[in-house]
Amino acid sequence: MDLSIFTEYGPRLLAGFRLTIICWLLGTVFGAALGLLIAVAQRYGGRTVRWALQTYIELIRGTPFLVQLFLLYYGGPMIGLRLDPMPAGLLGLTIYGSPYFAEIFRSAFRAVPLGLIEAGRAIGMTELAIVRRILLPVGLVSAVPALVNFSIILTKETVILSIITVPEVMYQTQYMATMTFTFLEGYFTLALFFWAFVEVISRLGRRLERRITRHLIERT
Amino acid sequence: MVEASSVEIRKVNKYYGPFQALKDVDLTIPPGKVTCLIGPSGSGKSTLLRCINFLEEYDSGEIRIDGQLIGYEAPGRKMSGRKLRAMRRSIGMVFQQFNLWPHMTALGNVAEGLVRVRGLRKAEAETRAAEALAKVGLADKMGNHPSRLSGGQQQRVAIARAIAMEPRLMLFDEPTSALDPELVGEVLNVMKTLAAEGMTMVVVTHEMGFAAHVADQVAFMEKGELVGVDSPAGILHHPEDIRIQGFLRTYHERNSF
């Protein structure tokens, strides 16, 4: 064990940690936003829209993230889409996550009892008001556990961005390990980081879940 | 007294695929009166009720509220969403499962339509919502979420949500069927008060006592057909049709011990 490497490579690793967290956060937020749009469009769109979105979902879900990323980063320039590693990585994460998020939202919306929607229609609410005031708030609450779960999966997908040279924590660790042959120390630290990161997210998730379901607990 | 609507139902048919849920139903609902729809389950009474505010689309025939056709501009041509919403604004509906919005308080549930549909400011809406809740005896439960209310209280909030919109017609879809027996009375009492104020009410119910004492007319349905319409005494005590006699016999057998 050689711990002196951390004094030399510590700043690099910390920068990597920070970038990983940023990639995860933005990837999750954008992916969830895109997924939400897809789910709403699927619910209210016509047959063609639904078919197109279903095809998108199946194509993205049916292909490996790494392949999607290579297509975007190396294949993109051939059709005029030239992106730096970081934007490419974020776009990739967003696209990769969106169908899973869309499916989470879709099933959460389906779990909203039709009666709640009908109650809105019966008093003359517009469909848009029903989506905003009833479908989203009720559906999102039941989606939270699945959303937290998938965002945890995404934390670990961020390491793949290292392959297109996004200098996140995997990239920095690899760099340090190759320069100093400290594979055990380096990757062990990396594993610890992810474990702690996921632990924090899942605790925050549980707290969020408790908070937003407080009013749903039946009186005894 | 409230301004009360009348409803004319003429030759209404409704199909679910090959199954005919409503067969040439004719019924006149006079203003300011209580009409109870009774009959065995699956007879089409809830379907008919839901056609009145077009939550269920009927396939042919006409349903007119104060003379205005609901759901269609003309036979076969659907009404715009905007027009339909405008008509629904004056039709209150109460559901079997209450259908309160779980993320809003009792006050929020009642105020929602006033803000979103009537365009009232929040403060004004909440004042009116509080009045409606007081009317159903829930002034002290305004801040509770539905999960913290009993079934009877939830249904009364649902009634307040409907009456806050100042409807001219109220539809009740088995309003007490999901309630524990001891909670039925409080909901029926609120409905009696409404009836006494001259609200036009259409009530799908299995509460024969309510039908007997509160209804002005009772309509009996079976297998999608309207078998008979008469005064409560006429239907419940001297039914001529053998199908009504059979239904009541079963009802009495089940409720005697």
PDB file of N, CA, C and O in Angstrom, chain A residues 65-126:
ATOM      1  N   PHE A  65     -25.414   1.316 -23.379  1.00  0.00           N
ATOM      2  CA  PHE A  65     -25.081   2.720 -23.205  1.00  0.00           C
ATOM      3  C   PHE A  65     -23.784   3.064 -23.945  1.00  0.00           C
ATOM      4  O   PHE A  65     -23.678   4.094 -24.606  1.00  0.00           O
ATOM      5  N   LEU A  66     -22.794   2.168 -23.836  1.00  0.00           N
ATOM      6  CA  LEU A  66     -21.498   2.437 -24.472  1.00  0.00           C
ATOM      7  C   LEU A  66     -21.645   2.598 -25.980  1.00  0.00           C
ATOM      8  O   LEU A  66     -21.040   3.485 -26.590  1.00  0.00           O
ATOM      9  N   VAL A  67     -22.490   1.751 -26.570  1.00  0.00           N
ATOM     10  CA  VAL A  67     -22.706   1.830 -28.012  1.00  0.00           C
ATOM     11  C   VAL A  67     -23.383   3.154 -28.379  1.00  0.00           C
ATOM     12  O   VAL A  67     -22.993   3.827 -29.344  1.00  0.00           O
ATOM     13  N   GLN A  68     -24.372   3.539 -27.578  1.00  0.00           N
ATOM     14  CA  GLN A  68     -25.043   4.822 -27.822  1.00  0.00           C
ATOM     15  C   GLN A  68     -24.059   5.979 -27.743  1.00  0.00           C
ATOM     16  O   GLN A  68     -24.077   6.910 -28.558  1.00  0.00           O
ATOM     17  N   LEU A  69     -23.174   5.885 -26.754  1.00  0.00           N
ATOM     18  CA  LEU A  69     -22.209   6.959 -26.534  1.00  0.00           C
ATOM     19  C   LEU A  69     -21.219   7.059 -27.695  1.00  0.00           C
ATOM     20  O   LEU A  69     -20.887   8.152 -28.164  1.00  0.00           O
ATOM     21  N   PHE A  70     -20.766   5.894 -28.179  1.00  0.00           N
ATOM     22  CA  PHE A  70     -19.843   5.880 -29.320  1.00  0.00           C
ATOM     23  C   PHE A  70     -20.520   6.431 -30.563  1.00  0.00           C
ATOM     24  O   PHE A  70     -19.931   7.186 -31.325  1.00  0.00           O
ATOM     25  N   LEU A  71     -21.774   6.040 -30.761  1.00  0.00           N
ATOM     26  CA  LEU A  71     -22.525   6.551 -31.912  1.00  0.00           C
ATOM     27  C   LEU A  71     -22.594   8.077 -31.875  1.00  0.00           C
ATOM     28  O   LEU A  71     -22.385   8.755 -32.871  1.00  0.00           O
ATOM     29  N   LEU A  72     -22.848   8.579 -30.681  1.00  0.00           N
ATOM     30  CA  LEU A  72     -23.017  10.020 -30.504  1.00  0.00           C
ATOM     31  C   LEU A  72     -21.684  10.743 -30.663  1.00  0.00           C
ATOM     32  O   LEU A  72     -21.574  11.741 -31.384  1.00  0.00           O
ATOM     33  N   TYR A  73     -20.657  10.217 -30.006  1.00  0.00           N
ATOM     34  CA  TYR A  73     -19.381  10.940 -29.922  1.00  0.00           C
ATOM     35  C   TYR A  73     -18.496  10.727 -31.142  1.00  0.00           C
ATOM     36  O   TYR A  73     -17.894  11.663 -31.649  1.00  0.00           O
ATOM     37  N   TYR A  74     -18.439   9.479 -31.619  1.00  0.00           N
ATOM     38  CA  TYR A  74     -17.598   9.197 -32.788  1.00  0.00           C
ATOM     39  C   TYR A  74     -18.394   9.213 -34.081  1.00  0.00           C
ATOM     40  O   TYR A  74     -17.871   9.569 -35.131  1.00  0.00           O
ATOM     41  N   GLY A  75     -19.640   8.798 -33.996  1.00  0.00           N
ATOM     42  CA  GLY A  75     -20.476   8.772 -35.199  1.00  0.00           C
ATOM     43  C   GLY A  75     -21.075  10.131 -35.501  1.00  0.00           C
ATOM     44  O   GLY A  75     -21.276  10.486 -36.667  1.00  0.00           O
ATOM     45  N   GLY A  76     -21.344  10.905 -34.457  1.00  0.00           N
ATOM     46  CA  GLY A  76     -21.985  12.203 -34.608  1.00  0.00           C
ATOM     47  C   GLY A  76     -21.301  13.111 -35.613  1.00  0.00           C
ATOM     48  O   GLY A  76     -21.960  13.666 -36.509  1.00  0.00           O
ATOM     49  N   PRO A  77     -19.964  13.297 -35.503  1.00  0.00           N
ATOM     50  CA  PRO A  77     -19.268  14.201 -36.430  1.00  0.00           C
ATOM     51  C   PRO A  77     -19.511  13.879 -37.896  1.00  0.00           C
ATOM     52  O   PRO A  77     -19.491  14.770 -38.746  1.00  0.00           O
ATOM     53  N   MET A  78     -19.779  12.614 -38.202  1.00  0.00           N
ATOM     54  CA  MET A  78     -19.989  12.231 -39.606  1.00  0.00           C
ATOM     55  C   MET A  78     -21.311  12.766 -40.153  1.00  0.00           C
ATOM     56  O   MET A  78     -21.499  12.815 -41.362  1.00  0.00           O
ATOM     57  N   ILE A  79     -22.214  13.128 -39.221  1.00  0.00           N
ATOM     58  CA  ILE A  79     -23.441  13.781 -39.703  1.00  0.00           C
ATOM     59  C   ILE A  79     -23.492  15.226 -39.205  1.00  0.00           C
ATOM     60  O   ILE A  79     -24.559  15.833 -39.091  1.00  0.00           O
ATOM     61  N   GLY A  80     -22.327  15.759 -38.882  1.00  0.00           N
ATOM     62  CA  GLY A  80     -22.241  17.177 -38.536  1.00  0.00           C
ATOM     63  C   GLY A  80     -22.519  17.487 -37.077  1.00  0.00           C
ATOM     64  O   GLY A  80     -22.643  18.651 -36.700  1.00  0.00           O
ATOM     65  N   LEU A  81     -22.609  16.454 -36.255  1.00  0.00           N
ATOM     66  CA  LEU A  81     -22.864  16.690 -34.831  1.00  0.00           C
ATOM     67  C   LEU A  81     -21.546  16.548 -34.077  1.00  0.00           C
ATOM     68  O   LEU A  81     -21.114  15.450 -33.747  1.00  0.00           O
ATOM     69  N   ARG A  82     -20.867  17.677 -33.892  1.00  0.00           N
ATOM     70  CA  ARG A  82     -19.549  17.657 -33.271  1.00  0.00           C
ATOM     71  C   ARG A  82     -19.674  18.149 -31.841  1.00  0.00           C
ATOM     72  O   ARG A  82     -19.964  19.315 -31.614  1.00  0.00           O
ATOM     73  N   LEU A  83     -19.491  17.245 -30.888  1.00  0.00           N
ATOM     74  CA  LEU A  83     -19.665  17.635 -29.488  1.00  0.00           C
ATOM     75  C   LEU A  83     -18.395  17.378 -28.698  1.00  0.00           C
ATOM     76  O   LEU A  83     -17.676  16.404 -28.958  1.00  0.00           O
ATOM     77  N   ASP A  84     -18.116  18.259 -27.736  1.00  0.00           N
ATOM     78  CA  ASP A  84     -17.022  18.011 -26.801  1.00  0.00           C
ATOM     79  C   ASP A  84     -17.413  16.846 -25.902  1.00  0.00           C
ATOM     80  O   ASP A  84     -18.593  16.522 -25.794  1.00  0.00           O
ATOM     81  N   PRO A  85     -16.413  16.248 -25.240  1.00  0.00           N
ATOM     82  CA  PRO A  85     -16.737  15.075 -24.410  1.00  0.00           C
ATOM     83  C   PRO A  85     -17.841  15.327 -23.386  1.00  0.00           C
ATOM     84  O   PRO A  85     -18.784  14.533 -23.270  1.00  0.00           O
ATOM     85  N   MET A  86     -17.740  16.436 -22.674  1.00  0.00           N
ATOM     86  CA  MET A  86     -18.715  16.680 -21.597  1.00  0.00           C
ATOM     87  C   MET A  86     -20.145  16.835 -22.126  1.00  0.00           C
ATOM     88  O   MET A  86     -21.053  16.142 -21.649  1.00  0.00           O
ATOM     89  N   PRO A  87     -20.387  17.714 -23.104  1.00  0.00           N
ATOM     90  CA  PRO A  87     -21.751  17.796 -23.653  1.00  0.00           C
ATOM     91  C   PRO A  87     -22.227  16.477 -24.247  1.00  0.00           C
ATOM     92  O   PRO A  87     -23.396  16.081 -24.055  1.00  0.00           O
ATOM     93  N   ALA A  88     -21.318  15.784 -24.928  1.00  0.00           N
ATOM     94  CA  ALA A  88     -21.699  14.488 -25.496  1.00  0.00           C
ATOM     95  C   ALA A  88     -22.104  13.517 -24.393  1.00  0.00           C
ATOM     96  O   ALA A  88     -23.090  12.791 -24.506  1.00  0.00           O
ATOM     97  N   GLY A  89     -21.301  13.531 -23.316  1.00  0.00           N
ATOM     98  CA  GLY A  89     -21.586  12.631 -22.199  1.00  0.00           C
ATOM     99  C   GLY A  89     -22.929  12.937 -21.558  1.00  0.00           C
ATOM    100  O   GLY A  89     -23.714  12.035 -21.264  1.00  0.00           O
ATOM    101  N   LEU A  90     -23.192  14.224 -21.350  1.00  0.00           N
ATOM    102  CA  LEU A  90     -24.466  14.604 -20.720  1.00  0.00           C
ATOM    103  C   LEU A  90     -25.652  14.267 -21.618  1.00  0.00           C
ATOM    104  O   LEU A  90     -26.668  13.751 -21.159  1.00  0.00           O
ATOM    105  N   LEU A  91     -25.490  14.558 -22.900  1.00  0.00           N
ATOM    106  CA  LEU A  91     -26.560  14.240 -23.844  1.00  0.00           C
ATOM    107  C   LEU A  91     -26.796  12.728 -23.864  1.00  0.00           C
ATOM    108  O   LEU A  91     -27.933  12.254 -23.852  1.00  0.00           O
ATOM    109  N   GLY A  92     -25.669  11.984 -23.860  1.00  0.00           N
ATOM    110  CA  GLY A  92     -25.765  10.527 -23.853  1.00  0.00           C
ATOM    111  C   GLY A  92     -26.504  10.009 -22.630  1.00  0.00           C
ATOM    112  O   GLY A  92     -27.415   9.186 -22.738  1.00  0.00           O
ATOM    113  N   LEU A  93     -26.114  10.521 -21.453  1.00  0.00           N
ATOM    114  CA  LEU A  93     -26.777  10.089 -20.217  1.00  0.00           C
ATOM    115  C   LEU A  93     -28.270  10.417 -20.248  1.00  0.00           C
ATOM    116  O   LEU A  93     -29.111   9.613 -19.825  1.00  0.00           O
ATOM    117  N   THR A  94     -28.576  11.608 -20.759  1.00  0.00           N
ATOM    118  CA  THR A  94     -29.973  12.042 -20.832  1.00  0.00           C
ATOM    119  C   THR A  94     -30.795  11.099 -21.702  1.00  0.00           C
ATOM    120  O   THR A  94     -31.867  10.629 -21.319  1.00  0.00           O
ATOM    121  N   ILE A  95     -30.236  10.813 -22.880  1.00  0.00           N
ATOM    122  CA  ILE A  95     -30.944   9.925 -23.810  1.00  0.00           C
ATOM    123  C   ILE A  95     -31.056   8.522 -23.225  1.00  0.00           C
ATOM    124  O   ILE A  95     -32.120   7.908 -23.235  1.00  0.00           O
ATOM    125  N   TYR A  96     -29.929   8.051 -22.673  1.00  0.00           N
ATOM    126  CA  TYR A  96     -29.917   6.698 -22.130  1.00  0.00           C
ATOM    127  C   TYR A  96     -30.965   6.528 -21.027  1.00  0.00           C
ATOM    128  O   TYR A  96     -31.673   5.526 -20.963  1.00  0.00           O
ATOM    129  N   GLY A  97     -31.073   7.511 -20.144  1.00  0.00           N
ATOM    130  CA  GLY A  97     -31.985   7.376 -18.999  1.00  0.00           C
ATOM    131  C   GLY A  97     -33.446   7.612 -19.347  1.00  0.00           C
ATOM    132  O   GLY A  97     -34.347   7.089 -18.690  1.00  0.00           O
ATOM    133  N   SER A  98     -33.683   8.408 -20.414  1.00  0.00           N
ATOM    134  CA  SER A  98     -35.049   8.873 -20.671  1.00  0.00           C
ATOM    135  C   SER A  98     -36.102   7.766 -20.817  1.00  0.00           C
ATOM    136  O   SER A  98     -37.200   7.900 -20.268  1.00  0.00           O
ATOM    137  N   PRO A  99     -35.813   6.666 -21.536  1.00  0.00           N
ATOM    138  CA  PRO A  99     -36.888   5.669 -21.656  1.00  0.00           C
ATOM    139  C   PRO A  99     -37.226   5.005 -20.326  1.00  0.00           C
ATOM    140  O   PRO A  99     -38.398   4.676 -20.083  1.00  0.00           O
ATOM    141  N   TYR A 100     -36.204   4.809 -19.478  1.00  0.00           N
ATOM    142  CA  TYR A 100     -36.494   4.195 -18.185  1.00  0.00           C
ATOM    143  C   TYR A 100     -37.343   5.139 -17.345  1.00  0.00           C
ATOM    144  O   TYR A 100     -38.313   4.744 -16.699  1.00  0.00           O
ATOM    145  N   PHE A 101     -36.951   6.421 -17.358  1.00  0.00           N
ATOM    146  CA  PHE A 101     -37.757   7.407 -16.636  1.00  0.00           C
ATOM    147  C   PHE A 101     -39.170   7.472 -17.213  1.00  0.00           C
ATOM    148  O   PHE A 101     -40.149   7.547 -16.480  1.00  0.00           O
ATOM    149  N   ALA A 102     -39.265   7.440 -18.543  1.00  0.00           N
ATOM    150  CA  ALA A 102     -40.588   7.515 -19.176  1.00  0.00           C
ATOM    151  C   ALA A 102     -41.468   6.359 -18.708  1.00  0.00           C
ATOM    152  O   ALA A 102     -42.653   6.545 -18.407  1.00  0.00           O
ATOM    153  N   GLU A 103     -40.893   5.168 -18.629  1.00  0.00           N
ATOM    154  CA  GLU A 103     -41.673   4.011 -18.197  1.00  0.00           C
ATOM    155  C   GLU A 103     -42.096   4.136 -16.738  1.00  0.00           C
ATOM    156  O   GLU A 103     -43.199   3.741 -16.362  1.00  0.00           O
ATOM    157  N   ILE A 104     -41.209   4.701 -15.918  1.00  0.00           N
ATOM    158  CA  ILE A 104     -41.563   4.908 -14.509  1.00  0.00           C
ATOM    159  C   ILE A 104     -42.749   5.862 -14.412  1.00  0.00           C
ATOM    160  O   ILE A 104     -43.729   5.601 -13.706  1.00  0.00           O
ATOM    161  N   PHE A 105     -42.681   6.963 -15.160  1.00  0.00           N
ATOM    162  CA  PHE A 105     -43.777   7.937 -15.117  1.00  0.00           C
ATOM    163  C   PHE A 105     -45.058   7.345 -15.702  1.00  0.00           C
ATOM    164  O   PHE A 105     -46.150   7.564 -15.195  1.00  0.00           O
ATOM    165  N   ARG A 106     -44.905   6.597 -16.800  1.00  0.00           N
ATOM    166  CA  ARG A 106     -46.089   6.034 -17.449  1.00  0.00           C
ATOM    167  C   ARG A 106     -46.861   5.137 -16.476  1.00  0.00           C
ATOM    168  O   ARG A 106     -48.080   5.247 -16.330  1.00  0.00           O
ATOM    169  N   SER A 107     -46.105   4.271 -15.786  1.00  0.00           N
ATOM    170  CA  SER A 107     -46.819   3.357 -14.898  1.00  0.00           C
ATOM    171  C   SER A 107     -47.342   4.113 -13.669  1.00  0.00           C
ATOM    172  O   SER A 107     -48.390   3.775 -13.132  1.00  0.00           O
ATOM    173  N   ALA A 108     -46.627   5.168 -13.257  1.00  0.00           N
ATOM    174  CA  ALA A 108     -47.132   5.966 -12.126  1.00  0.00           C
ATOM    175  C   ALA A 108     -48.434   6.670 -12.509  1.00  0.00           C
ATOM    176  O   ALA A 108     -49.362   6.735 -11.719  1.00  0.00           O
ATOM    177  N   PHE A 109     -48.502   7.164 -13.748  1.00  0.00           N
ATOM    178  CA  PHE A 109     -49.738   7.826 -14.193  1.00  0.00           C
ATOM    179  C   PHE A 109     -50.876   6.825 -14.275  1.00  0.00           C
ATOM    180  O   PHE A 109     -52.020   7.135 -13.960  1.00  0.00           O
ATOM    181  N   ARG A 110     -50.527   5.617 -14.736  1.00  0.00           N
ATOM    182  CA  ARG A 110     -51.589   4.614 -14.839  1.00  0.00           C
ATOM    183  C   ARG A 110     -52.123   4.225 -13.485  1.00  0.00           C
ATOM    184  O   ARG A 110     -53.260   3.769 -13.365  1.00  0.00           O
ATOM    185  N   ALA A 111     -51.275   4.388 -12.456  1.00  0.00           N
ATOM    186  CA  ALA A 111     -51.709   4.014 -11.111  1.00  0.00           C
ATOM    187  C   ALA A 111     -52.592   5.092 -10.482  1.00  0.00           C
ATOM    188  O   ALA A 111     -53.181   4.882  -9.431  1.00  0.00           O
ATOM    189  N   VAL A 112     -52.676   6.270 -11.112  1.00  0.00           N
ATOM    190  CA  VAL A 112     -53.579   7.306 -10.584  1.00  0.00           C
ATOM    191  C   VAL A 112     -55.009   6.886 -10.893  1.00  0.00           C
ATOM    192  O   VAL A 112     -55.354   6.675 -12.053  1.00  0.00           O
ATOM    193  N   PRO A 113     -55.842   6.702  -9.861  1.00  0.00           N
ATOM    194  CA  PRO A 113     -57.194   6.213 -10.111  1.00  0.00           C
ATOM    195  C   PRO A 113     -57.949   7.120 -11.095  1.00  0.00           C
ATOM    196  O   PRO A 113     -57.898   8.347 -10.974  1.00  0.00           O
ATOM    197  N   LEU A 114     -58.625   6.486 -12.038  1.00  0.00           N
ATOM    198  CA  LEU A 114     -59.382   7.234 -13.054  1.00  0.00           C
ATOM    199  C   LEU A 114     -60.387   8.177 -12.397  1.00  0.00           C
ATOM    200  O   LEU A 114     -60.649   9.269 -12.888  1.00  0.00           O
ATOM    201  N   GLY A 115     -60.916   7.740 -11.253  1.00  0.00           N
ATOM    202  CA  GLY A 115     -61.914   8.553 -10.554  1.00  0.00           C
ATOM    203  C   GLY A 115     -61.398   9.949 -10.212  1.00  0.00           C
ATOM    204  O   GLY A 115     -62.154  10.916 -10.241  1.00  0.00           O
ATOM    205  N   LEU A 116     -60.110  10.064  -9.885  1.00  0.00           N
ATOM    206  CA  LEU A 116     -59.557  11.386  -9.534  1.00  0.00           C
ATOM    207  C   LEU A 116     -59.557  12.297 -10.753  1.00  0.00           C
ATOM    208  O   LEU A 116     -59.766  13.502 -10.637  1.00  0.00           O
ATOM    209  N   ILE A 117     -59.311  11.699 -11.915  1.00  0.00           N
ATOM    210  CA  ILE A 117     -59.325  12.460 -13.168  1.00  0.00           C
ATOM    211  C   ILE A 117     -60.770  12.844 -13.504  1.00  0.00           C
ATOM    212  O   ILE A 117     -61.051  13.982 -13.887  1.00  0.00           O
ATOM    213  N   GLU A 118     -61.664  11.881 -13.346  1.00  0.00           N
ATOM    214  CA  GLU A 118     -63.076  12.144 -13.653  1.00  0.00           C
ATOM    215  C   GLU A 118     -63.652  13.220 -12.742  1.00  0.00           C
ATOM    216  O   GLU A 118     -64.486  14.023 -13.176  1.00  0.00           O
ATOM    217  N   ALA A 119     -63.202  13.232 -11.493  1.00  0.00           N
ATOM    218  CA  ALA A 119     -63.693  14.267 -10.573  1.00  0.00           C
ATOM    219  C   ALA A 119     -63.313  15.645 -11.107  1.00  0.00           C
ATOM    220  O   ALA A 119     -64.079  16.600 -10.989  1.00  0.00           O
ATOM    221  N   GLY A 120     -62.124  15.743 -11.696  1.00  0.00           N
ATOM    222  CA  GLY A 120     -61.695  17.004 -12.301  1.00  0.00           C
ATOM    223  C   GLY A 120     -62.529  17.341 -13.527  1.00  0.00           C
ATOM    224  O   GLY A 120     -62.965  18.482 -13.702  1.00  0.00           O
ATOM    225  N   ARG A 121     -62.769  16.333 -14.367  1.00  0.00           N
ATOM    226  CA  ARG A 121     -63.588  16.575 -15.571  1.00  0.00           C
ATOM    227  C   ARG A 121     -64.994  16.993 -15.184  1.00  0.00           C
ATOM    228  O   ARG A 121     -65.584  17.877 -15.800  1.00  0.00           O
ATOM    229  N   ALA A 122     -65.529  16.327 -14.154  1.00  0.00           N
ATOM    230  CA  ALA A 122     -66.923  16.580 -13.779  1.00  0.00           C
ATOM    231  C   ALA A 122     -67.150  18.023 -13.332  1.00  0.00           C
ATOM    232  O   ALA A 122     -68.245  18.552 -13.502  1.00  0.00           O
ATOM    233  N   ILE A 123     -66.134  18.672 -12.745  1.00  0.00           N
ATOM    234  CA  ILE A 123     -66.361  20.074 -12.366  1.00  0.00           C
ATOM    235  C   ILE A 123     -65.917  21.029 -13.462  1.00  0.00           C
ATOM    236  O   ILE A 123     -65.945  22.241 -13.285  1.00  0.00           O
ATOM    237  N   GLY A 124     -65.501  20.478 -14.597  1.00  0.00           N
ATOM    238  CA  GLY A 124     -65.218  21.338 -15.752  1.00  0.00           C
ATOM    239  C   GLY A 124     -63.773  21.787 -15.865  1.00  0.00           C
ATOM    240  O   GLY A 124     -63.483  22.772 -16.536  1.00  0.00           O
ATOM    241  N   MET A 125     -62.838  21.081 -15.217  1.00  0.00           N
ATOM    242  CA  MET A 125     -61.425  21.445 -15.364  1.00  0.00           C
ATOM    243  C   MET A 125     -60.940  21.086 -16.765  1.00  0.00           C
ATOM    244  O   MET A 125     -61.388  20.114 -17.359  1.00  0.00           O
ATOM    245  N   THR A 126     -59.991  21.867 -17.282  1.00  0.00           N
ATOM    246  CA  THR A 126     -59.400  21.541 -18.574  1.00  0.00           C
ATOM    247  C   THR A 126     -58.447  20.358 -18.389  1.00  0.00           C
ATOM    248  O   THR A 126     -57.970  20.100 -17.280  1.00  0.00           O
TER     249      THR A 126
END
